[in-house]
Amino acid sequence: MIDTSRWRGWGRDVVLAVTEPGALGQAEEIVRSTIDVSEAACDLRRGDAELHAVNLGQGVPVRVSPRLSTLLRSALRAARMTDGAVTPVDNRLDAESVPPVHPVPSYLDVRIEGDTVHAPWGAGLDIEETARADTAGYGAALAAEGLECGVLVRIGDTAATAGTRPDGGWQVALPGRNDIELPAGTAVASRRAGDRADDRWHVVTVVAPDAVWADAAAQTALHCEVGAIAWLEQYALAGRLVDRRGQVHTTAAWPDSRAA
C-alpha cells in the first residue's frame, strides 16, 4: 500500500509517497527538512542564501556548507554530461566588456576542493534547477534509508525513487498523458518549452538513473531541435518527446512506445 502527502515547497508542488503508511509522517519531516536546507543554500531570491557569498567572492575562494558543496558538484556534473548545455555559470559580463586578463568564465573554471569553492571573476552561479533535482533524489534516499521503505519524492516535474518497489511499481503522471511505471531507484524529469512558436519540442520527458541526470538530459534535449532523439540515444536514455503538433516521439529505451 502506498500513502502520499502533498504540499507546496520551494516554489513547486511537492509529492511524497511511501510504501509503509506508518512512515509517512517521519518521511515528510525528512523531505521537508532537506528541501528547506537546499533552498536556504542556493535560492538566489533569498537575501540570506549561502550562494550569494560565492557569487560575491569574484575569484576569492569561499568556504561553503557541505550541502551547498554537494549541490554545486551536482550542477557541475550536469554541465559536464551535457557539454555545457546545462550550466551553473550565469555570466554577468559579455565577452566585449571583460578585460583580456579576465577571460569569459565557464563551468570549466569553477573548482571545488572539499568544501571550498573557487568561482572565477565575472561569473555568477545559479544552480536552482539542478539543485531541485538533486534534492528530490537526496530526500528520497535519506527517507528510504532511514525508514527502510520505498520512497518517491517529486518536486515540480522531477521525481526520484529510492528503496523498495511498491506492488504495481511507482506510477508517475507525465504531462498530457497517463502514468508511466518508474523502476525503483530511478528518476524521471519533464521539461516544457516556452511560448515560442519556432521551438520544435513542446515537452520532453527523460527517465535516468538519477534525478540530476534526468533533469539535465530533458533540458538539453528540449533545445536540441532535430538532434534531440539522437542525443538521448547516444546515452541509451529513455525519452519521450512531444512536438508542437502533438506528435509523440520516443527513444528505443522508452518502456512502452505503443502506449506513449
PDB file of C-alpha atoms in Angstrom:
ATOM      1  CA  MET A   1       0.000   0.000   0.000  1.00  0.00           C
ATOM      2  CA  ILE A   2       1.231   3.476  -0.901  1.00  0.00           C
ATOM      3  CA  ASP A   3       0.492   6.516   1.233  1.00  0.00           C
ATOM      4  CA  THR A   4       1.081  10.040  -0.047  1.00  0.00           C
ATOM      5  CA  SER A   5       1.461  13.610   1.123  1.00  0.00           C
ATOM      6  CA  ARG A   6       1.380  16.822  -0.919  1.00  0.00           C
ATOM      7  CA  TRP A   7       2.399  20.381  -0.176  1.00  0.00           C
ATOM      8  CA  ARG A   8       3.900  23.470  -1.765  1.00  0.00           C
ATOM      9  CA  GLY A   9       7.626  23.952  -1.248  1.00  0.00           C
ATOM     10  CA  TRP A  10      10.465  25.869  -2.888  1.00  0.00           C
ATOM     11  CA  GLY A  11       8.046  27.349  -5.402  1.00  0.00           C
ATOM     12  CA  ARG A  12       6.903  23.935  -6.667  1.00  0.00           C
ATOM     13  CA  ASP A  13       4.305  21.286  -5.915  1.00  0.00           C
ATOM     14  CA  VAL A  14       5.892  18.549  -3.821  1.00  0.00           C
ATOM     15  CA  VAL A  15       4.608  14.971  -3.726  1.00  0.00           C
ATOM     16  CA  LEU A  16       5.879  12.358  -1.282  1.00  0.00           C
ATOM     17  CA  ALA A  17       4.893   8.696  -1.459  1.00  0.00           C
ATOM     18  CA  VAL A  18       5.981   5.843   0.801  1.00  0.00           C
ATOM     19  CA  THR A  19       5.359   2.100   0.745  1.00  0.00           C
ATOM     20  CA  GLU A  20       4.807   1.997   4.527  1.00  0.00           C
ATOM     21  CA  PRO A  21       1.898   4.256   5.570  1.00  0.00           C
ATOM     22  CA  GLY A  22       3.154   4.374   9.150  1.00  0.00           C
ATOM     23  CA  ALA A  23       6.355   6.003   7.924  1.00  0.00           C
ATOM     24  CA  LEU A  24       4.713   8.889   6.080  1.00  0.00           C
ATOM     25  CA  GLY A  25       4.959  11.406   8.909  1.00  0.00           C
ATOM     26  CA  GLN A  26       8.649  10.815   9.530  1.00  0.00           C
ATOM     27  CA  ALA A  27       9.362  10.728   5.802  1.00  0.00           C
ATOM     28  CA  GLU A  28       7.681  14.104   5.361  1.00  0.00           C
ATOM     29  CA  GLU A  29       9.820  15.599   8.132  1.00  0.00           C
ATOM     30  CA  ILE A  30      12.961  14.328   6.389  1.00  0.00           C
ATOM     31  CA  VAL A  31      11.959  15.593   2.957  1.00  0.00           C
ATOM     32  CA  ARG A  32      10.716  18.968   4.192  1.00  0.00           C
ATOM     33  CA  SER A  33      13.974  19.494   6.082  1.00  0.00           C
ATOM     34  CA  THR A  34      16.024  18.511   3.030  1.00  0.00           C
ATOM     35  CA  ILE A  35      14.135  20.978   0.840  1.00  0.00           C
ATOM     36  CA  ASP A  36      14.478  23.760   3.410  1.00  0.00           C
ATOM     37  CA  VAL A  37      18.252  23.261   3.714  1.00  0.00           C
ATOM     38  CA  SER A  38      18.762  23.181  -0.044  1.00  0.00           C
ATOM     39  CA  GLU A  39      16.602  26.238  -0.617  1.00  0.00           C
ATOM     40  CA  ALA A  40      18.486  28.187   2.044  1.00  0.00           C
ATOM     41  CA  ALA A  41      21.755  27.209   0.393  1.00  0.00           C
ATOM     42  CA  CYS A  42      21.088  28.271  -3.183  1.00  0.00           C
ATOM     43  CA  ASP A  43      17.792  30.105  -3.805  1.00  0.00           C
ATOM     44  CA  LEU A  44      19.090  33.449  -5.056  1.00  0.00           C
ATOM     45  CA  ARG A  45      15.719  35.104  -4.454  1.00  0.00           C
ATOM     46  CA  ARG A  46      16.512  34.853  -0.764  1.00  0.00           C
ATOM     47  CA  GLY A  47      18.774  37.557   0.587  1.00  0.00           C
ATOM     48  CA  ASP A  48      20.293  35.090   3.046  1.00  0.00           C
ATOM     49  CA  ALA A  49      21.046  32.360   0.506  1.00  0.00           C
ATOM     50  CA  GLU A  50      24.516  30.942   1.047  1.00  0.00           C
ATOM     51  CA  LEU A  51      25.292  31.001  -2.673  1.00  0.00           C
ATOM     52  CA  HIS A  52      25.366  34.823  -2.617  1.00  0.00           C
ATOM     53  CA  ALA A  53      28.686  34.667  -0.755  1.00  0.00           C
ATOM     54  CA  VAL A  54      30.190  32.574  -3.552  1.00  0.00           C
ATOM     55  CA  ASN A  55      28.958  34.994  -6.220  1.00  0.00           C
ATOM     56  CA  LEU A  56      30.301  37.954  -4.283  1.00  0.00           C
ATOM     57  CA  GLY A  57      33.692  36.280  -3.924  1.00  0.00           C
ATOM     58  CA  GLN A  58      34.686  37.146  -7.505  1.00  0.00           C
ATOM     59  CA  GLY A  59      37.723  34.912  -7.710  1.00  0.00           C
ATOM     60  CA  VAL A  60      38.298  34.608  -3.965  1.00  0.00           C
ATOM     61  CA  PRO A  61      37.904  31.062  -2.567  1.00  0.00           C
ATOM     62  CA  VAL A  62      34.803  30.728  -0.382  1.00  0.00           C
ATOM     63  CA  ARG A  63      34.163  28.021   2.171  1.00  0.00           C
ATOM     64  CA  VAL A  64      30.599  26.670   1.990  1.00  0.00           C
ATOM     65  CA  SER A  65      28.406  24.195   3.827  1.00  0.00           C
ATOM     66  CA  PRO A  66      28.580  20.504   2.877  1.00  0.00           C
ATOM     67  CA  ARG A  67      25.084  20.715   1.382  1.00  0.00           C
ATOM     68  CA  LEU A  68      25.919  23.634  -0.911  1.00  0.00           C
ATOM     69  CA  SER A  69      29.146  21.904  -1.880  1.00  0.00           C
ATOM     70  CA  THR A  70      27.141  18.837  -2.920  1.00  0.00           C
ATOM     71  CA  LEU A  71      24.624  20.914  -4.861  1.00  0.00           C
ATOM     72  CA  LEU A  72      27.409  22.725  -6.712  1.00  0.00           C
ATOM     73  CA  ARG A  73      29.080  19.421  -7.565  1.00  0.00           C
ATOM     74  CA  SER A  74      25.795  18.147  -8.972  1.00  0.00           C
ATOM     75  CA  ALA A  75      25.439  21.276 -11.086  1.00  0.00           C
ATOM     76  CA  LEU A  76      28.962  20.878 -12.451  1.00  0.00           C
ATOM     77  CA  ARG A  77      28.315  17.205 -13.192  1.00  0.00           C
ATOM     78  CA  ALA A  78      25.223  18.163 -15.178  1.00  0.00           C
ATOM     79  CA  ALA A  79      27.311  20.706 -17.092  1.00  0.00           C
ATOM     80  CA  ARG A  80      29.992  18.148 -17.926  1.00  0.00           C
ATOM     81  CA  MET A  81      27.497  15.493 -19.018  1.00  0.00           C
ATOM     82  CA  THR A  82      25.695  17.944 -21.311  1.00  0.00           C
ATOM     83  CA  ASP A  83      28.881  19.614 -22.569  1.00  0.00           C
ATOM     84  CA  GLY A  84      27.787  22.915 -21.075  1.00  0.00           C
ATOM     85  CA  ALA A  85      24.234  22.930 -22.428  1.00  0.00           C
ATOM     86  CA  VAL A  86      23.125  22.962 -18.795  1.00  0.00           C
ATOM     87  CA  THR A  87      25.490  25.235 -16.913  1.00  0.00           C
ATOM     88  CA  PRO A  88      25.581  26.782 -13.431  1.00  0.00           C
ATOM     89  CA  VAL A  89      27.501  29.816 -14.695  1.00  0.00           C
ATOM     90  CA  ASP A  90      25.422  32.869 -15.489  1.00  0.00           C
ATOM     91  CA  ASN A  91      27.988  35.277 -16.904  1.00  0.00           C
ATOM     92  CA  ARG A  92      27.469  38.787 -15.622  1.00  0.00           C
ATOM     93  CA  LEU A  93      29.631  40.325 -18.306  1.00  0.00           C
ATOM     94  CA  ASP A  94      29.687  39.798 -22.051  1.00  0.00           C
ATOM     95  CA  ALA A  95      32.870  38.965 -23.937  1.00  0.00           C
ATOM     96  CA  GLU A  96      33.482  42.537 -25.119  1.00  0.00           C
ATOM     97  CA  SER A  97      33.353  44.002 -21.618  1.00  0.00           C
ATOM     98  CA  VAL A  98      35.710  41.502 -19.976  1.00  0.00           C
ATOM     99  CA  PRO A  99      39.319  42.723 -19.804  1.00  0.00           C
ATOM    100  CA  PRO A 100      41.841  40.447 -21.560  1.00  0.00           C
ATOM    101  CA  VAL A 101      43.311  39.390 -18.229  1.00  0.00           C
ATOM    102  CA  HIS A 102      39.892  38.001 -17.237  1.00  0.00           C
ATOM    103  CA  PRO A 103      38.620  35.528 -19.879  1.00  0.00           C
ATOM    104  CA  VAL A 104      34.869  34.970 -20.060  1.00  0.00           C
ATOM    105  CA  PRO A 105      34.278  32.315 -17.393  1.00  0.00           C
ATOM    106  CA  SER A 106      32.571  28.973 -17.891  1.00  0.00           C
ATOM    107  CA  TYR A 107      31.687  25.978 -15.761  1.00  0.00           C
ATOM    108  CA  LEU A 108      35.146  24.580 -16.561  1.00  0.00           C
ATOM    109  CA  ASP A 109      36.656  27.384 -14.481  1.00  0.00           C
ATOM    110  CA  VAL A 110      34.725  26.516 -11.321  1.00  0.00           C
ATOM    111  CA  ARG A 111      36.639  24.313  -8.879  1.00  0.00           C
ATOM    112  CA  ILE A 112      35.555  22.710  -5.633  1.00  0.00           C
ATOM    113  CA  GLU A 113      38.127  21.393  -3.196  1.00  0.00           C
ATOM    114  CA  GLY A 114      36.488  19.836  -0.190  1.00  0.00           C
ATOM    115  CA  ASP A 115      34.004  22.486   0.924  1.00  0.00           C
ATOM    116  CA  THR A 116      35.885  25.388  -0.646  1.00  0.00           C
ATOM    117  CA  VAL A 117      34.565  26.829  -3.914  1.00  0.00           C
ATOM    118  CA  HIS A 118      36.764  28.673  -6.402  1.00  0.00           C
ATOM    119  CA  ALA A 119      34.494  30.605  -8.773  1.00  0.00           C
ATOM    120  CA  PRO A 120      36.149  32.806 -11.425  1.00  0.00           C
ATOM    121  CA  TRP A 121      35.929  36.567 -11.601  1.00  0.00           C
ATOM    122  CA  GLY A 122      32.924  37.730 -13.613  1.00  0.00           C
ATOM    123  CA  ALA A 123      30.811  34.639 -13.025  1.00  0.00           C
ATOM    124  CA  GLY A 124      27.555  34.367 -11.133  1.00  0.00           C
ATOM    125  CA  LEU A 125      26.408  30.870 -10.209  1.00  0.00           C
ATOM    126  CA  ASP A 126      22.746  29.899 -10.438  1.00  0.00           C
ATOM    127  CA  ILE A 127      22.052  26.242  -9.645  1.00  0.00           C
ATOM    128  CA  GLU A 128      18.414  26.276  -8.583  1.00  0.00           C
ATOM    129  CA  GLU A 129      17.059  23.909 -11.248  1.00  0.00           C
ATOM    130  CA  THR A 130      19.671  21.193 -10.802  1.00  0.00           C
ATOM    131  CA  ALA A 131      19.505  21.726  -7.036  1.00  0.00           C
ATOM    132  CA  ARG A 132      15.805  20.875  -7.003  1.00  0.00           C
ATOM    133  CA  ALA A 133      16.522  17.664  -8.902  1.00  0.00           C
ATOM    134  CA  ASP A 134      19.383  16.786  -6.566  1.00  0.00           C
ATOM    135  CA  THR A 135      17.144  17.465  -3.570  1.00  0.00           C
ATOM    136  CA  ALA A 136      14.409  15.165  -4.859  1.00  0.00           C
ATOM    137  CA  GLY A 137      16.909  12.333  -5.162  1.00  0.00           C
ATOM    138  CA  TYR A 138      18.664  13.109  -1.886  1.00  0.00           C
ATOM    139  CA  GLY A 139      15.418  13.406   0.055  1.00  0.00           C
ATOM    140  CA  ALA A 140      14.130  10.103  -1.317  1.00  0.00           C
ATOM    141  CA  ALA A 141      17.391   8.328  -0.480  1.00  0.00           C
ATOM    142  CA  LEU A 142      17.545   9.741   3.061  1.00  0.00           C
ATOM    143  CA  ALA A 143      13.968   8.763   3.849  1.00  0.00           C
ATOM    144  CA  ALA A 144      14.277   5.296   2.292  1.00  0.00           C
ATOM    145  CA  GLU A 145      17.464   4.520   4.196  1.00  0.00           C
ATOM    146  CA  GLY A 146      16.274   5.895   7.493  1.00  0.00           C
ATOM    147  CA  LEU A 147      12.814   4.341   7.414  1.00  0.00           C
ATOM    148  CA  GLU A 148      13.597   1.144   5.468  1.00  0.00           C
ATOM    149  CA  CYS A 149      10.817   1.530   2.935  1.00  0.00           C
ATOM    150  CA  GLY A 150      10.227   2.625  -0.617  1.00  0.00           C
ATOM    151  CA  VAL A 151      10.053   6.376  -1.189  1.00  0.00           C
ATOM    152  CA  LEU A 152       9.178   8.633  -4.102  1.00  0.00           C
ATOM    153  CA  VAL A 153       9.809  12.371  -3.960  1.00  0.00           C
ATOM    154  CA  ARG A 154       8.549  14.664  -6.679  1.00  0.00           C
ATOM    155  CA  ILE A 155       9.453  18.347  -6.827  1.00  0.00           C
ATOM    156  CA  GLY A 156       7.755  20.058  -9.729  1.00  0.00           C
ATOM    157  CA  ASP A 157       8.218  17.881 -12.803  1.00  0.00           C
ATOM    158  CA  THR A 158      11.145  15.850 -11.432  1.00  0.00           C
ATOM    159  CA  ALA A 159      10.571  12.660  -9.445  1.00  0.00           C
ATOM    160  CA  ALA A 160      13.096  10.340  -7.809  1.00  0.00           C
ATOM    161  CA  THR A 161      12.647   6.964  -6.140  1.00  0.00           C
ATOM    162  CA  ALA A 162      14.646   5.013  -3.577  1.00  0.00           C
ATOM    163  CA  GLY A 163      14.249   1.871  -1.516  1.00  0.00           C
ATOM    164  CA  THR A 164      11.853  -0.968  -2.206  1.00  0.00           C
ATOM    165  CA  ARG A 165       9.492  -1.066  -5.148  1.00  0.00           C
ATOM    166  CA  PRO A 166       5.787  -0.996  -4.315  1.00  0.00           C
ATOM    167  CA  ASP A 167       3.356  -3.552  -5.710  1.00  0.00           C
ATOM    168  CA  GLY A 168       2.471  -2.349  -9.183  1.00  0.00           C
ATOM    169  CA  GLY A 169       5.566  -0.156  -9.361  1.00  0.00           C
ATOM    170  CA  TRP A 170       5.845   3.600  -8.967  1.00  0.00           C
ATOM    171  CA  GLN A 171       3.214   5.251 -11.143  1.00  0.00           C
ATOM    172  CA  VAL A 172       4.260   8.772 -12.146  1.00  0.00           C
ATOM    173  CA  ALA A 173       1.997  11.102 -14.109  1.00  0.00           C
ATOM    174  CA  LEU A 174       3.502  12.674 -17.215  1.00  0.00           C
ATOM    175  CA  PRO A 175       2.398  15.942 -18.823  1.00  0.00           C
ATOM    176  CA  GLY A 176      -0.645  15.365 -21.011  1.00  0.00           C
ATOM    177  CA  ARG A 177      -0.876  11.590 -20.716  1.00  0.00           C
ATOM    178  CA  ASN A 178      -1.346   8.629 -18.397  1.00  0.00           C
ATOM    179  CA  ASP A 179       1.160   7.428 -15.841  1.00  0.00           C
ATOM    180  CA  ILE A 180       4.487   5.794 -16.548  1.00  0.00           C
ATOM    181  CA  GLU A 181       5.787   2.979 -14.347  1.00  0.00           C
ATOM    182  CA  LEU A 182       9.110   4.136 -12.909  1.00  0.00           C
ATOM    183  CA  PRO A 183      11.605   1.431 -11.900  1.00  0.00           C
ATOM    184  CA  ALA A 184      12.781   1.575  -8.295  1.00  0.00           C
ATOM    185  CA  GLY A 185      15.963   3.565  -7.831  1.00  0.00           C
ATOM    186  CA  THR A 186      15.473   5.672 -10.963  1.00  0.00           C
ATOM    187  CA  ALA A 187      14.177   9.159 -11.701  1.00  0.00           C
ATOM    188  CA  VAL A 188      12.102  10.959 -14.311  1.00  0.00           C
ATOM    189  CA  ALA A 189      12.029  14.608 -15.339  1.00  0.00           C
ATOM    190  CA  SER A 190       9.952  16.594 -17.800  1.00  0.00           C
ATOM    191  CA  ARG A 191      10.901  19.883 -19.379  1.00  0.00           C
ATOM    192  CA  ARG A 192       8.447  22.145 -21.169  1.00  0.00           C
ATOM    193  CA  ALA A 193       9.177  24.723 -23.854  1.00  0.00           C
ATOM    194  CA  GLY A 194       8.118  28.321 -23.674  1.00  0.00           C
ATOM    195  CA  ASP A 195       5.658  30.054 -25.971  1.00  0.00           C
ATOM    196  CA  ARG A 196       7.996  30.460 -28.950  1.00  0.00           C
ATOM    197  CA  ALA A 197       6.239  29.042 -31.999  1.00  0.00           C
ATOM    198  CA  ASP A 198       9.523  28.045 -33.664  1.00  0.00           C
ATOM    199  CA  ASP A 199      10.523  25.609 -30.893  1.00  0.00           C
ATOM    200  CA  ARG A 200      10.392  22.064 -32.250  1.00  0.00           C
ATOM    201  CA  TRP A 201       9.519  20.350 -28.967  1.00  0.00           C
ATOM    202  CA  HIS A 202       6.664  21.154 -26.629  1.00  0.00           C
ATOM    203  CA  VAL A 203       7.677  18.827 -23.793  1.00  0.00           C
ATOM    204  CA  VAL A 204      10.499  16.336 -23.253  1.00  0.00           C
ATOM    205  CA  THR A 205      10.494  13.604 -20.612  1.00  0.00           C
ATOM    206  CA  VAL A 206      13.533  11.526 -19.677  1.00  0.00           C
ATOM    207  CA  VAL A 207      13.988   8.535 -17.363  1.00  0.00           C
ATOM    208  CA  ALA A 208      17.518   8.180 -15.977  1.00  0.00           C
ATOM    209  CA  PRO A 209      19.391   6.539 -13.087  1.00  0.00           C
ATOM    210  CA  ASP A 210      19.272   9.741 -11.021  1.00  0.00           C
ATOM    211  CA  ALA A 211      17.245  12.934 -10.885  1.00  0.00           C
ATOM    212  CA  VAL A 212      20.043  15.346 -11.800  1.00  0.00           C
ATOM    213  CA  TRP A 213      20.851  13.433 -14.974  1.00  0.00           C
ATOM    214  CA  ALA A 214      17.159  13.048 -15.891  1.00  0.00           C
ATOM    215  CA  ASP A 215      16.548  16.780 -15.486  1.00  0.00           C
ATOM    216  CA  ALA A 216      19.711  17.858 -17.310  1.00  0.00           C
ATOM    217  CA  ALA A 217      19.080  15.450 -20.183  1.00  0.00           C
ATOM    218  CA  ALA A 218      15.477  16.584 -20.582  1.00  0.00           C
ATOM    219  CA  GLN A 219      16.543  20.236 -20.602  1.00  0.00           C
ATOM    220  CA  THR A 220      19.283  19.578 -23.154  1.00  0.00           C
ATOM    221  CA  ALA A 221      17.069  17.519 -25.467  1.00  0.00           C
ATOM    222  CA  LEU A 222      14.367  20.191 -25.327  1.00  0.00           C
ATOM    223  CA  HIS A 223      16.730  22.600 -27.094  1.00  0.00           C
ATOM    224  CA  CYS A 224      18.411  20.088 -29.415  1.00  0.00           C
ATOM    225  CA  GLU A 225      15.782  20.536 -32.129  1.00  0.00           C
ATOM    226  CA  VAL A 226      16.148  17.764 -34.768  1.00  0.00           C
ATOM    227  CA  GLY A 227      19.097  16.169 -32.953  1.00  0.00           C
ATOM    228  CA  ALA A 228      17.263  15.563 -29.673  1.00  0.00           C
ATOM    229  CA  ILE A 229      16.433  11.898 -30.169  1.00  0.00           C
ATOM    230  CA  ALA A 230      19.928  11.076 -31.421  1.00  0.00           C
ATOM    231  CA  TRP A 231      21.432  12.896 -28.444  1.00  0.00           C
ATOM    232  CA  LEU A 232      19.334  10.869 -25.993  1.00  0.00           C
ATOM    233  CA  GLU A 233      20.032   7.627 -27.869  1.00  0.00           C
ATOM    234  CA  GLN A 234      23.799   8.024 -27.556  1.00  0.00           C
ATOM    235  CA  TYR A 235      23.383   7.796 -23.776  1.00  0.00           C
ATOM    236  CA  ALA A 236      20.796   4.983 -24.037  1.00  0.00           C
ATOM    237  CA  LEU A 237      18.286   7.154 -22.188  1.00  0.00           C
ATOM    238  CA  ALA A 238      14.553   6.526 -22.189  1.00  0.00           C
ATOM    239  CA  GLY A 239      12.997   9.639 -23.658  1.00  0.00           C
ATOM    240  CA  ARG A 240       9.563  10.788 -24.765  1.00  0.00           C
ATOM    241  CA  LEU A 241       9.313  13.950 -26.865  1.00  0.00           C
ATOM    242  CA  VAL A 242       6.120  15.718 -27.882  1.00  0.00           C
ATOM    243  CA  ASP A 243       6.433  18.120 -30.788  1.00  0.00           C
ATOM    244  CA  ARG A 244       4.452  21.290 -31.407  1.00  0.00           C
ATOM    245  CA  ARG A 245       1.841  19.374 -33.393  1.00  0.00           C
ATOM    246  CA  GLY A 246       1.254  16.967 -30.510  1.00  0.00           C
ATOM    247  CA  GLN A 247       3.017  14.062 -32.206  1.00  0.00           C
ATOM    248  CA  VAL A 248       4.867  11.771 -29.812  1.00  0.00           C
ATOM    249  CA  HIS A 249       8.408  10.516 -30.465  1.00  0.00           C
ATOM    250  CA  THR A 250      10.255   8.058 -28.226  1.00  0.00           C
ATOM    251  CA  THR A 251      13.742   6.627 -27.949  1.00  0.00           C
ATOM    252  CA  ALA A 252      14.386   2.886 -28.161  1.00  0.00           C
ATOM    253  CA  ALA A 253      14.734   2.674 -24.387  1.00  0.00           C
ATOM    254  CA  TRP A 254      11.322   4.177 -23.646  1.00  0.00           C
ATOM    255  CA  PRO A 255       9.472   1.487 -21.661  1.00  0.00           C
ATOM    256  CA  ASP A 256       6.378   1.170 -23.865  1.00  0.00           C
ATOM    257  CA  SER A 257       6.401   3.169 -27.086  1.00  0.00           C
ATOM    258  CA  ARG A 258       2.981   1.788 -28.079  1.00  0.00           C
ATOM    259  CA  ALA A 259       1.421   3.428 -25.034  1.00  0.00           C
ATOM    260  CA  ALA A 260       3.439   6.627 -25.304  1.00  0.00           C
TER     261      ALA A 260
END
